[in-house]
Amino acid sequence: MAHPCVILLSMKILAISDTHGKLNKVRDIWPKLKNIDLILHGGDYRDDGLRLEQELNVPVIAVRGNCDGGGSGDFETVDTEFGRILLVHGHVQGVSYSTDRLVYKALEEGCCAAVYGHTHVSANLLLDGSADAGRNTSQVRLINPGSLTLPRDGSGGSYAIIRTDADRLDASIVYYNTVMGRETVKSGTLRNLLNNSDRF
């Protein structure tokens, strides 16, 4: 999926991951999103990204995950006006156990942020390193959009919105049920109510 390297003055990026062949929730949220310049798909399944690019008529950059047979060379970098973003699935970097190798990979590729998946749990972390010449050259934002299809955090699924301009890169995690106006009871909540109440 080759795309020309165009750096806009500002970008709004939709980040998704772990759709596993089911795109209905992406289709649900799409009409509610405005001015998306690019979609990043963090794997499992990469072909979902290709389908979305054709269907939504927006550039998509996607990588292979462990369910796609992805290996150590499956990553992309995206240039923004603030800096580069690394896109990986994360299984090779062992993100289920630690994000250390992901941070090292981002720094190795000269990236200020990394978008990844694999855990099916959202994350939005800014990790600080040492400062160099007044600018923190080892500061990396880690963004896991979670999974809209198979979330493992008790939510109805999630995605990330990344905004960049010359001075900043911001990311936010957005929950499907909030966007769709649905309330969520996270798994275990009802069980806890039953176990800790004499009313039932």
Backbone as ProteinMPNN parsed JSONL, in Angstrom:
{"seq_chain_A": "MAHPCVILLSMKILAISDTHGKLNKVRDIWPKLKNIDLILHGGDYRDDGLRLEQELNVPVIAVRGNCDGGGSGDFETVDTEFGRILLVHGHVQGVSYSTDRLVYKALEEGCCAAVYGHTHVSANLLLDGSADAGRNTSQVRLINPGSLTLPRDGSGGSYAIIRTDADRLDASIVYYNTVMGRETVKSGTLRNLLNNSDRF", "coords_chain_A": {"N_chain_A": [[0.836, -1.16, 0.0], [1.399, 1.634, -1.13], [1.855, 5.049, -0.566], [1.958, 8.478, -1.528], [4.364, 10.629, -0.023], [3.104, 13.013, 1.727], [3.065, 15.84, 3.61], [0.889, 17.453, 5.599], [-0.147, 20.71, 6.847], [-1.496, 20.388, 9.194], [-2.793, 17.463, 10.736], [-5.404, 15.036, 11.009], [-5.871, 11.986, 12.333], [-7.229, 8.762, 12.179], [-6.881, 6.035, 14.234], [-6.889, 2.556, 14.314], [-7.176, -0.887, 15.329], [-6.807, -4.472, 15.329], [-9.221, -5.48, 14.1], [-10.037, -7.848, 12.968], [-11.397, -8.846, 10.682], [-13.957, -7.875, 10.892], [-15.837, -5.176, 10.271], [-18.018, -3.626, 10.92], [-18.395, -1.91, 13.164], [-16.522, 0.068, 12.64], [-17.655, 1.154, 10.369], [-19.959, 2.125, 11.582], [-19.015, 4.252, 13.23], [-17.815, 5.94, 11.409], [-19.481, 7.932, 9.966], [-19.734, 9.816, 11.974], [-17.321, 10.965, 12.294], [-15.175, 13.644, 11.388], [-13.316, 15.232, 8.826], [-11.065, 13.439, 8.51], [-7.783, 12.727, 7.722], [-6.159, 10.535, 7.334], [-5.999, 7.004, 7.856], [-4.753, 4.78, 10.223], [-3.988, 1.43, 10.516], [-3.401, -1.02, 12.795], [-2.944, -3.761, 12.35], [-3.927, -7.245, 12.392], [-6.753, -7.554, 11.154], [-4.689, -6.981, 8.349], [-5.754, -6.8, 5.763], [-8.25, -5.709, 6.231], [-7.731, -3.018, 6.475], [-7.061, -2.405, 3.809], [-9.546, -2.827, 2.603], [-11.07, -0.838, 3.846], [-9.83, 1.452, 2.859], [-10.624, 1.456, 0.169], [-13.399, 1.509, 0.483], [-14.004, 3.806, 2.06], [-12.655, 5.819, 0.865], [-10.323, 7.108, 1.769], [-6.894, 7.591, 2.532], [-5.146, 4.747, 3.732], [-2.873, 3.316, 5.943], [-1.513, 0.283, 6.707], [-0.43, -2.476, 8.721], [0.864, -5.833, 9.064], [-0.319, -8.222, 11.434], [0.088, -10.687, 14.084], [-1.875, -12.56, 13.423], [-1.933, -12.295, 10.732], [0.356, -13.379, 9.883], [2.529, -11.8, 10.31], [5.886, -10.585, 10.573], [9.142, -9.622, 11.908], [9.834, -7.532, 10.228], [7.574, -6.097, 9.681], [6.492, -3.123, 9.702], [5.636, 0.351, 9.557], [6.449, 3.771, 8.849], [5.207, 7.022, 9.43], [5.25, 10.216, 8.211], [4.725, 13.253, 9.833], [3.992, 16.737, 10.377], [4.917, 17.326, 12.896], [6.548, 15.211, 13.613], [7.811, 11.843, 13.137], [5.685, 8.929, 13.027], [5.585, 5.701, 14.279], [4.258, 2.67, 13.087], [3.156, -0.368, 14.145], [2.208, -3.811, 14.775], [2.805, -5.003, 17.224], [3.24, -7.472, 18.404], [5.742, -8.605, 17.885], [7.366, -6.94, 19.333], [6.653, -7.615, 21.861], [4.526, -6.447, 23.352], [2.502, -7.253, 25.05], [3.665, -7.824, 27.43], [5.586, -5.884, 28.051], [6.365, -2.501, 27.206], [8.867, -1.686, 26.536], [10.571, -2.603, 24.381], [9.119, -1.662, 22.243], [9.301, 1.11, 22.567], [12.095, 1.371, 22.174], [12.245, 0.576, 19.494], [10.759, 2.61, 18.272], [12.403, 4.855, 18.834], [14.705, 4.038, 17.508], [13.834, 4.211, 14.875], [13.557, 6.898, 14.63], [11.217, 8.125, 15.602], [8.549, 9.994, 17.126], [6.293, 9.023, 18.175], [4.36, 6.008, 18.642], [2.103, 3.82, 17.168], [0.217, 1.041, 17.991], [-1.075, -2.346, 18.415], [-2.486, -5.419, 19.217], [-2.856, -6.11, 22.021], [-5.518, -5.605, 22.446], [-6.441, -3.749, 24.184], [-6.862, -0.433, 25.075], [-4.447, 2.277, 25.131], [-2.717, 5.234, 26.068], [0.015, 6.77, 26.35], [2.636, 8.895, 27.469], [5.96, 8.722, 27.351], [8.86, 9.72, 28.987], [12.239, 10.583, 28.284], [15.741, 11.255, 28.238], [16.81, 14.673, 28.009], [17.888, 16.636, 25.222], [19.747, 19.215, 23.95], [17.778, 21.075, 24.683], [15.411, 20.042, 23.678], [13.343, 17.262, 24.168], [14.546, 14.469, 23.05], [14.076, 11.805, 23.334], [11.492, 11.34, 23.99], [8.533, 9.601, 23.767], [5.332, 9.002, 22.515], [3.02, 6.528, 23.181], [0.494, 4.837, 21.565], [-2.248, 2.915, 21.726], [-5.002, 1.935, 20.073], [-6.818, 0.119, 21.025], [-9.375, -2.367, 20.504], [-12.06, -2.301, 18.266], [-13.594, -4.441, 17.589], [-13.036, -6.822, 19.149], [-12.756, -6.148, 22.076], [-10.769, -6.239, 25.075], [-11.102, -5.084, 27.503], [-13.453, -4.82, 28.812], [-15.034, -2.882, 27.735], [-17.141, -1.515, 25.086], [-15.564, -1.447, 22.896], [-12.966, 0.437, 21.183], [-11.2, 3.276, 19.707], [-8.616, 5.431, 18.369], [-7.987, 8.93, 18.108], [-5.74, 10.959, 16.513], [-4.107, 14.013, 16.542], [-2.117, 16.304, 14.818], [0.174, 19.032, 14.566], [2.54, 21.596, 13.729], [3.614, 22.068, 16.231], [2.81, 20.118, 18.058], [1.727, 16.805, 19.035], [-1.138, 15.214, 19.643], [-3.187, 12.787, 21.254], [-6.184, 10.91, 21.631], [-8.255, 8.54, 23.243], [-11.179, 7.005, 22.158], [-14.333, 5.804, 23.005], [-16.466, 3.348, 21.706], [-19.168, 2.909, 22.598], [-19.724, 5.329, 23.844], [-19.626, 7.159, 21.723], [-21.715, 6.174, 20.182], [-23.797, 6.63, 21.822], [-24.49, 4.831, 23.829], [-24.797, 3.236, 26.943], [-22.351, 1.62, 28.978], [-21.825, -1.276, 30.855], [-19.168, -2.445, 32.449], [-17.579, -5.624, 32.244], [-18.066, -7.85, 34.946], [-19.091, -5.992, 36.717], [-21.878, -6.315, 37.349], [-21.735, -8.821, 38.545], [-20.162, -8.155, 40.772], [-21.92, -6.452, 42.099], [-23.949, -8.248, 42.782], [-22.536, -10.004, 44.451], [-21.789, -8.37, 46.542], [-24.005, -7.311, 47.812], [-26.93, -7.338, 49.837], [-29.363, -7.16, 48.736], [-30.09, -8.728, 46.634]], "CA_chain_A": [[0.0, 0.0, 0.0], [2.296, 2.776, -1.208], [1.195, 6.342, -0.624], [2.938, 9.562, -1.636], [4.698, 11.261, 1.253], [2.591, 14.371, 1.768], [2.947, 16.316, 4.978], [-0.033, 18.568, 5.684], [0.158, 21.631, 7.938], [-2.034, 19.717, 10.359], [-3.41, 16.201, 10.35], [-6.299, 14.328, 11.925], [-5.65, 10.587, 11.98], [-7.982, 7.727, 12.881], [-6.073, 4.835, 14.466], [-7.655, 1.383, 14.709], [-6.385, -2.102, 15.327], [-7.453, -5.714, 15.734], [-10.604, -5.563, 13.608], [-10.261, -9.283, 12.777], [-12.336, -9.138, 9.61], [-15.293, -7.343, 11.19], [-15.704, -3.729, 10.12], [-19.292, -2.947, 11.143], [-18.266, -0.799, 14.112], [-15.82, 1.146, 11.942], [-18.685, 1.782, 9.525], [-20.866, 2.86, 12.479], [-18.433, 5.506, 13.726], [-17.302, 6.777, 10.325], [-20.271, 9.147, 9.692], [-19.61, 10.751, 13.086], [-15.982, 11.539, 12.255], [-15.046, 14.731, 10.421], [-11.998, 15.68, 8.361], [-9.993, 12.477, 8.725], [-6.812, 12.776, 6.629], [-5.443, 9.275, 7.199], [-6.334, 5.942, 8.802], [-3.692, 3.839, 10.54], [-4.519, 0.149, 10.988], [-2.289, -1.699, 13.444], [-2.85, -5.203, 12.151], [-4.996, -8.213, 12.69], [-6.242, -8.04, 9.88], [-4.209, -5.933, 7.456], [-6.67, -6.665, 4.622], [-9.345, -4.82, 6.623], [-7.288, -1.675, 6.117], [-7.191, -2.254, 2.354], [-10.975, -2.695, 2.301], [-11.526, 0.479, 4.3], [-9.315, 2.47, 1.943], [-11.503, 1.461, -1.009], [-14.766, 1.813, 0.884], [-14.151, 5.137, 2.649], [-11.943, 6.774, 0.008], [-9.339, 7.815, 2.596], [-5.659, 6.801, 2.575], [-4.959, 3.862, 4.879], [-1.595, 2.626, 6.082], [-1.789, -0.873, 7.554], [0.655, -3.451, 8.898], [0.434, -7.188, 9.399], [-0.217, -8.655, 12.818], [0.397, -12.104, 14.246], [-2.886, -13.351, 12.712], [-1.649, -12.133, 9.302], [1.67, -13.947, 9.61], [3.497, -10.706, 10.304], [7.175, -10.827, 11.22], [9.873, -8.489, 12.477], [9.953, -6.426, 9.276], [6.271, -5.507, 9.409], [6.233, -1.835, 10.335], [5.625, 1.512, 8.668], [6.588, 5.06, 9.511], [4.369, 8.051, 8.824], [5.763, 11.553, 8.469], [3.801, 14.35, 10.117], [4.73, 17.991, 10.535], [5.541, 17.33, 14.218], [7.562, 14.168, 13.649], [7.406, 10.555, 12.563], [4.913, 7.981, 13.826], [5.828, 4.289, 13.986], [3.065, 1.821, 13.097], [3.456, -1.802, 14.256], [1.156, -4.525, 15.498], [3.31, -5.043, 18.595], [3.547, -8.819, 18.897], [7.191, -8.82, 17.796], [7.971, -6.151, 20.406], [6.238, -8.171, 23.15], [3.784, -5.416, 24.083], [1.632, -7.841, 26.079], [4.44, -7.94, 28.658], [6.309, -4.642, 28.323], [6.467, -1.619, 26.036], [10.258, -1.247, 26.388], [11.083, -2.861, 23.032], [8.384, -0.762, 21.346], [9.939, 2.432, 22.699], [13.397, 1.29, 21.511], [12.006, 0.538, 18.046], [10.357, 3.964, 17.863], [13.587, 5.713, 18.861], [15.594, 3.549, 16.441], [13.295, 4.695, 13.603], [13.456, 8.351, 14.69], [9.804, 8.456, 15.745], [8.119, 10.629, 18.367], [5.11, 8.305, 18.634], [4.164, 4.672, 18.092], [0.749, 3.265, 17.2], [0.335, -0.41, 18.018], [-2.286, -3.05, 18.81], [-2.195, -6.75, 19.738], [-3.389, -6.393, 23.355], [-6.962, -5.334, 22.428], [-6.699, -2.843, 25.299], [-6.367, 0.887, 24.681], [-3.424, 2.938, 25.946], [-2.264, 6.528, 25.568], [1.064, 7.062, 27.32], [3.774, 9.7, 27.047], [7.122, 8.291, 28.118], [9.938, 10.698, 28.92], [13.622, 10.128, 28.358], [16.683, 12.332, 28.539], [16.702, 15.864, 27.164], [19.069, 16.933, 24.416], [19.701, 20.524, 23.296], [16.541, 21.779, 24.977], [14.238, 19.298, 23.24], [13.41, 15.893, 24.638], [14.648, 13.643, 21.846], [13.69, 10.422, 23.583], [10.117, 11.317, 24.44], [7.732, 8.832, 22.816], [3.937, 8.753, 22.863], [2.556, 5.2, 22.786], [-0.945, 4.902, 21.346], [-2.921, 1.671, 21.343], [-6.417, 2.29, 19.955], [-7.68, -0.961, 21.477], [-10.067, -3.064, 19.421], [-13.497, -2.093, 18.144], [-14.241, -5.728, 17.352], [-12.865, -7.776, 20.249], [-12.079, -5.478, 23.19], [-10.488, -7.07, 26.253], [-11.091, -4.211, 28.673], [-14.806, -4.695, 29.329], [-15.761, -1.809, 27.045], [-17.758, -1.917, 23.825], [-14.584, -1.225, 21.834], [-12.379, 1.778, 21.176], [-10.289, 3.693, 18.651], [-7.874, 6.634, 18.768], [-7.877, 10.079, 17.215], [-4.444, 11.623, 16.672], [-4.043, 15.32, 15.88], [-0.758, 16.835, 14.792], [0.547, 20.245, 13.843], [3.982, 21.816, 13.823], [4.041, 22.199, 17.617], [2.339, 19.106, 18.991], [1.031, 15.584, 18.637], [-2.071, 14.847, 20.703], [-3.979, 11.594, 20.97], [-7.238, 10.603, 22.581], [-8.958, 7.267, 23.076], [-12.621, 7.233, 22.07], [-15.046, 4.544, 23.202], [-17.573, 3.122, 20.768], [-20.476, 3.099, 23.219], [-19.908, 6.76, 24.09], [-19.919, 7.79, 20.433], [-23.006, 5.694, 19.705], [-24.821, 6.989, 22.798], [-24.884, 3.641, 24.587], [-24.128, 3.073, 28.231], [-21.63, 0.36, 29.102], [-21.499, -1.853, 32.157], [-17.985, -3.272, 32.225], [-17.761, -6.988, 32.725], [-17.759, -8.016, 36.358], [-19.807, -5.023, 37.544], [-23.09, -6.931, 37.861], [-21.324, -9.882, 39.46], [-19.738, -7.521, 42.012], [-23.12, -5.981, 42.784], [-24.614, -9.417, 43.361], [-21.715, -10.573, 45.516], [-21.588, -7.422, 47.649], [-25.241, -6.688, 48.22], [-27.925, -8.269, 50.372], [-30.648, -6.866, 48.113], [-30.367, -9.654, 45.529]], "C_chain_A": [[0.891, 1.237, 0.0], [1.494, 4.057, -1.356], [2.265, 7.411, -0.78], [3.152, 10.206, -0.277], [4.274, 12.722, 1.2], [2.433, 14.763, 3.22], [2.06, 17.555, 4.968], [0.385, 19.471, 6.838], [-0.417, 21.126, 9.256], [-2.739, 18.464, 9.872], [-4.346, 15.715, 11.442], [-6.314, 12.882, 11.456], [-6.561, 9.704, 12.828], [-7.079, 6.513, 13.013], [-6.975, 3.721, 14.977], [-6.734, 0.172, 14.687], [-7.283, -3.284, 15.656], [-8.933, -5.76, 15.366], [-10.991, -6.988, 13.263], [-11.384, -9.593, 11.787], [-13.734, -8.597, 9.816], [-15.219, -5.827, 11.246], [-16.988, -2.961, 10.426], [-19.178, -1.767, 12.1], [-17.477, 0.356, 13.518], [-16.816, 1.893, 11.057], [-19.674, 2.591, 10.375], [-20.303, 4.219, 12.873], [-18.067, 6.469, 12.61], [-18.148, 8.018, 10.049], [-20.157, 10.199, 10.789], [-18.243, 11.445, 13.119], [-15.911, 12.586, 11.149], [-13.579, 14.962, 10.085], [-10.855, 14.733, 8.709], [-9.08, 12.483, 7.496], [-6.195, 11.417, 6.322], [-5.976, 8.289, 8.23], [-5.095, 5.061, 8.98], [-4.337, 2.578, 11.099], [-3.353, -0.683, 11.502], [-2.326, -3.216, 13.369], [-3.939, -6.028, 12.799], [-6.358, -7.612, 12.32], [-5.844, -6.878, 8.98], [-5.158, -5.712, 6.281], [-7.882, -5.805, 4.953], [-8.998, -3.375, 6.278], [-7.432, -1.41, 4.627], [-8.643, -2.085, 1.955], [-11.498, -1.328, 2.701], [-11.055, 1.589, 3.368], [-10.211, 2.577, 0.712], [-12.902, 1.953, -0.654], [-14.956, 3.27, 1.315], [-13.461, 6.234, 1.848], [-11.029, 7.705, 0.815], [-8.073, 6.97, 2.602], [-5.554, 5.988, 3.866], [-3.547, 3.286, 4.819], [-1.828, 1.511, 7.097], [-0.571, -1.786, 7.613], [0.054, -4.804, 9.239], [0.611, -7.434, 10.893], [0.094, -10.13, 12.887], [-0.628, -12.993, 13.535], [-2.753, -13.226, 11.199], [-0.343, -12.804, 8.92], [2.76, -12.892, 9.592], [4.754, -11.044, 11.081], [7.844, -9.542, 11.643], [9.974, -7.298, 11.534], [8.651, -5.715, 8.993], [6.055, -4.253, 10.248], [6.237, -0.764, 9.246], [5.964, 2.732, 9.503], [5.806, 6.088, 8.71], [4.953, 9.4, 9.205], [4.614, 12.511, 8.75], [4.645, 15.603, 10.298], [5.39, 18.094, 11.904], [6.684, 16.33, 14.299], [6.996, 12.872, 13.1], [6.632, 9.71, 13.576], [5.263, 6.575, 13.345], [4.503, 3.548, 14.061], [3.505, 0.365, 13.09], [2.236, -2.482, 14.86], [1.556, -4.659, 16.966], [3.661, -6.42, 19.11], [5.037, -9.098, 18.89], [7.911, -8.085, 18.931], [7.521, -6.614, 21.794], [5.412, -7.223, 23.995], [2.816, -5.97, 25.118], [2.326, -7.907, 27.43], [5.117, -6.643, 29.06], [6.332, -3.805, 27.044], [7.907, -1.164, 25.782], [10.774, -1.427, 24.958], [10.366, -1.994, 21.993], [8.989, 0.638, 21.383], [11.289, 2.433, 21.983], [13.245, 1.297, 19.992], [11.614, 1.918, 17.539], [11.564, 4.894, 17.811], [14.562, 5.331, 17.752], [15.154, 4.08, 15.072], [13.112, 6.215, 13.584], [12.036, 8.85, 14.84], [9.5, 9.074, 17.106], [6.891, 9.933, 18.945], [5.078, 6.929, 17.987], [2.707, 4.284, 18.253], [0.893, 1.756, 17.092], [-0.995, -1.022, 18.455], [-1.93, -4.282, 19.617], [-2.839, -7.049, 21.088], [-4.909, -6.278, 23.416], [-7.388, -4.464, 23.606], [-6.081, -1.495, 24.955], [-5.321, 1.419, 25.658], [-3.046, 4.244, 25.265], [-1.265, 7.057, 26.589], [2.136, 7.941, 26.708], [4.942, 9.339, 27.945], [8.266, 9.262, 27.905], [11.29, 10.024, 29.035], [14.519, 11.303, 28.693], [16.535, 13.475, 27.546], [18.007, 16.094, 26.429], [18.859, 18.258, 23.709], [18.344, 21.203, 23.481], [15.284, 21.052, 24.507], [14.396, 17.835, 23.656], [13.382, 14.953, 23.441], [14.26, 12.192, 22.086], [12.304, 10.326, 24.206], [9.276, 10.622, 23.375], [6.314, 8.676, 23.349], [3.554, 7.381, 22.317], [1.036, 5.218, 22.728], [-1.44, 3.532, 20.894], [-4.408, 1.995, 21.276], [-7.353, 1.262, 20.573], [-8.313, -1.644, 20.277], [-11.538, -2.693, 19.433], [-14.233, -3.424, 18.117], [-14.218, -6.652, 18.562], [-12.142, -7.129, 21.428], [-11.89, -6.426, 24.365], [-10.466, -6.246, 27.532], [-12.484, -4.019, 29.255], [-15.614, -3.591, 28.691], [-16.433, -2.376, 25.798], [-16.84, -1.746, 22.643], [-14.1, 0.213, 21.828], [-11.514, 2.0, 19.953], [-9.571, 4.946, 19.147], [-7.974, 7.691, 17.684], [-6.562, 10.782, 17.545], [-4.487, 12.927, 15.887], [-2.607, 15.819, 15.953], [-0.741, 18.202, 14.131], [2.026, 20.463, 14.106], [4.489, 21.78, 15.264], [3.665, 21.042, 18.528], [1.792, 17.879, 18.276], [0.173, 15.182, 19.832], [-2.838, 13.603, 20.287], [-5.043, 11.433, 22.036], [-7.862, 9.258, 22.223], [-10.452, 7.568, 23.121], [-13.316, 5.876, 22.16], [-16.299, 4.48, 22.337], [-18.928, 3.421, 21.404], [-20.759, 4.557, 23.537], [-20.31, 7.469, 22.815], [-21.321, 7.429, 19.954], [-24.137, 5.975, 20.697], [-25.348, 5.812, 23.585], [-24.114, 3.602, 25.891], [-23.467, 1.703, 28.288], [-21.523, -0.043, 30.561], [-20.331, -2.783, 31.914], [-18.171, -4.631, 32.864], [-17.313, -7.101, 34.173], [-18.549, -7.092, 37.258], [-21.061, -5.634, 38.152], [-22.757, -8.031, 38.867], [-20.903, -9.291, 40.804], [-20.923, -6.995, 42.808], [-23.821, -7.139, 43.49], [-23.847, -9.972, 44.549], [-21.642, -9.679, 46.744], [-22.86, -6.746, 48.125], [-26.187, -7.738, 48.787], [-29.297, -8.022, 49.761], [-31.034, -7.898, 47.064], [-30.436, -11.079, 46.048]], "O_chain_A": [[1.11, 1.828, 1.057], [0.572, 4.14, -2.168], [3.359, 7.278, -0.231], [2.222, 10.313, 0.522], [5.005, 13.568, 0.685], [1.737, 14.086, 3.978], [2.427, 18.584, 4.4], [1.166, 19.07, 7.7], [0.129, 21.415, 10.321], [-3.223, 18.408, 8.741], [-4.121, 15.944, 12.63], [-6.715, 12.585, 10.331], [-6.653, 9.878, 14.043], [-6.564, 6.012, 12.014], [-7.726, 3.901, 15.936], [-5.652, 0.206, 14.101], [-8.378, -3.118, 16.194], [-9.787, -6.04, 16.208], [-12.179, -7.31, 13.266], [-12.209, -10.477, 12.018], [-14.614, -8.837, 8.99], [-14.615, -5.259, 12.155], [-17.038, -1.751, 10.208], [-19.8, -0.729, 11.874], [-17.734, 1.511, 13.856], [-16.813, 3.123, 11.009], [-20.168, 3.627, 9.931], [-21.018, 5.22, 12.857], [-18.012, 7.679, 12.827], [-17.573, 9.097, 9.904], [-20.459, 11.368, 10.548], [-18.036, 12.392, 13.878], [-16.523, 12.423, 10.093], [-12.712, 14.894, 10.957], [-9.794, 15.174, 9.152], [-9.538, 12.272, 6.373], [-5.758, 11.165, 5.199], [-6.357, 8.675, 9.335], [-4.47, 4.651, 8.002], [-5.132, 2.641, 12.037], [-2.433, -1.012, 10.753], [-1.786, -3.888, 14.247], [-4.732, -5.565, 13.619], [-7.059, -7.18, 13.235], [-6.582, -5.9, 8.862], [-5.353, -4.577, 5.846], [-8.486, -5.226, 4.05], [-9.855, -2.605, 5.845], [-7.869, -0.333, 4.22], [-8.953, -1.289, 1.068], [-12.286, -0.726, 1.972], [-11.784, 2.548, 3.114], [-10.519, 3.682, 0.266], [-13.511, 2.718, -1.402], [-15.961, 3.893, 0.972], [-13.65, 7.422, 2.109], [-10.972, 8.912, 0.578], [-8.162, 5.744, 2.669], [-5.84, 6.489, 4.953], [-3.093, 2.828, 3.77], [-2.285, 1.763, 8.212], [0.217, -1.854, 6.669], [-1.103, -4.908, 9.646], [1.542, -6.936, 11.525], [0.338, -10.762, 11.86], [-0.275, -14.083, 13.085], [-3.393, -13.974, 10.46], [0.032, -12.798, 7.747], [3.79, -13.063, 8.94], [4.699, -11.706, 12.118], [7.202, -8.495, 11.729], [10.178, -6.171, 11.984], [8.611, -4.817, 8.152], [5.512, -4.309, 11.351], [6.777, -0.964, 8.158], [5.786, 2.729, 10.721], [5.75, 6.034, 7.481], [5.13, 9.694, 10.387], [3.646, 12.57, 7.992], [5.872, 15.53, 10.363], [6.332, 18.869, 12.069], [7.68, 16.577, 14.98], [5.849, 12.815, 12.655], [6.873, 9.759, 14.782], [5.239, 6.297, 12.146], [3.715, 3.764, 14.981], [4.15, -0.089, 12.145], [1.343, -1.822, 15.39], [0.73, -4.449, 17.855], [4.312, -6.541, 20.147], [5.547, -9.76, 19.795], [8.936, -8.55, 19.428], [7.966, -6.061, 22.799], [5.566, -7.185, 25.216], [2.354, -5.226, 25.983], [1.667, -8.03, 28.463], [5.22, -6.326, 30.245], [6.319, -4.345, 25.938], [8.141, -0.338, 24.899], [11.352, -0.501, 24.389], [10.956, -1.636, 20.973], [9.166, 1.272, 20.343], [11.604, 3.381, 21.264], [14.019, 1.945, 19.287], [12.086, 2.35, 16.487], [11.73, 5.641, 16.847], [15.174, 6.201, 17.131], [15.989, 4.364, 14.213], [12.568, 6.759, 12.623], [11.678, 9.883, 14.275], [10.117, 8.722, 18.111], [6.49, 10.217, 20.073], [5.677, 6.704, 16.935], [2.141, 4.403, 19.34], [1.598, 1.249, 16.22], [-1.927, -0.305, 18.819], [-1.169, -4.206, 20.582], [-3.33, -8.161, 21.284], [-5.528, -6.801, 24.343], [-8.56, -4.447, 23.979], [-4.908, -1.423, 24.586], [-5.306, 1.067, 26.838], [-3.055, 4.345, 24.038], [-1.64, 7.705, 27.566], [2.506, 7.752, 25.549], [4.925, 9.611, 29.146], [8.604, 9.591, 26.768], [11.471, 9.048, 29.764], [14.091, 12.245, 29.361], [16.18, 13.265, 26.386], [19.088, 15.792, 26.935], [17.902, 18.414, 22.951], [17.823, 21.829, 22.558], [14.183, 21.426, 24.913], [15.47, 17.253, 23.505], [12.319, 14.675, 22.885], [14.128, 11.425, 21.132], [11.983, 9.342, 24.871], [9.304, 11.013, 22.208], [6.114, 8.269, 24.493], [3.74, 7.105, 21.132], [0.369, 5.565, 23.702], [-1.091, 3.057, 19.814], [-5.02, 2.299, 22.3], [-8.559, 1.496, 20.645], [-7.828, -1.507, 19.154], [-12.193, -2.758, 20.473], [-15.372, -3.516, 18.575], [-15.248, -7.199, 18.955], [-11.021, -7.524, 21.749], [-12.722, -7.295, 24.625], [-9.879, -6.66, 28.532], [-12.683, -3.149, 30.103], [-16.768, -3.379, 29.062], [-16.309, -3.563, 25.495], [-17.273, -1.882, 21.499], [-14.741, 1.098, 22.395], [-11.14, 1.058, 19.253], [-9.884, 5.461, 20.22], [-8.038, 7.38, 16.495], [-6.304, 11.149, 18.691], [-4.857, 12.944, 14.714], [-1.965, 15.765, 17.002], [-1.546, 18.488, 13.246], [2.692, 19.586, 14.656], [5.663, 21.493, 15.498], [4.143, 20.977, 19.66], [1.448, 17.912, 17.094], [0.692, 14.85, 20.898], [-3.104, 13.395, 19.104], [-4.833, 11.777, 23.199], [-7.976, 8.898, 21.052], [-10.929, 8.287, 23.998], [-12.935, 4.924, 21.479], [-17.076, 5.431, 22.256], [-19.749, 4.115, 20.806], [-21.914, 4.983, 23.504], [-21.229, 8.288, 22.818], [-22.029, 8.264, 19.393], [-25.288, 5.612, 20.455], [-26.517, 5.79, 23.97], [-22.92, 3.899, 25.931], [-23.97, 0.74, 27.71], [-21.165, 0.775, 31.409], [-20.48, -3.804, 31.242], [-18.834, -4.769, 33.892], [-16.304, -6.52, 34.571], [-18.676, -7.364, 38.452], [-21.291, -5.49, 39.352], [-23.407, -8.159, 39.905], [-21.234, -9.839, 41.856], [-20.94, -7.076, 44.036], [-24.232, -7.022, 44.644], [-24.449, -10.369, 45.547], [-21.455, -10.165, 47.86], [-22.795, -5.705, 48.78], [-26.251, -8.868, 48.302], [-30.288, -8.6, 50.208], [-32.19, -7.941, 46.642], [-30.66, -12.009, 45.273]]}, "name": "protein", "num_of_chains": 1, "seq": "MAHPCVILLSMKILAISDTHGKLNKVRDIWPKLKNIDLILHGGDYRDDGLRLEQELNVPVIAVRGNCDGGGSGDFETVDTEFGRILLVHGHVQGVSYSTDRLVYKALEEGCCAAVYGHTHVSANLLLDGSADAGRNTSQVRLINPGSLTLPRDGSGGSYAIIRTDADRLDASIVYYNTVMGRETVKSGTLRNLLNNSDRF"}
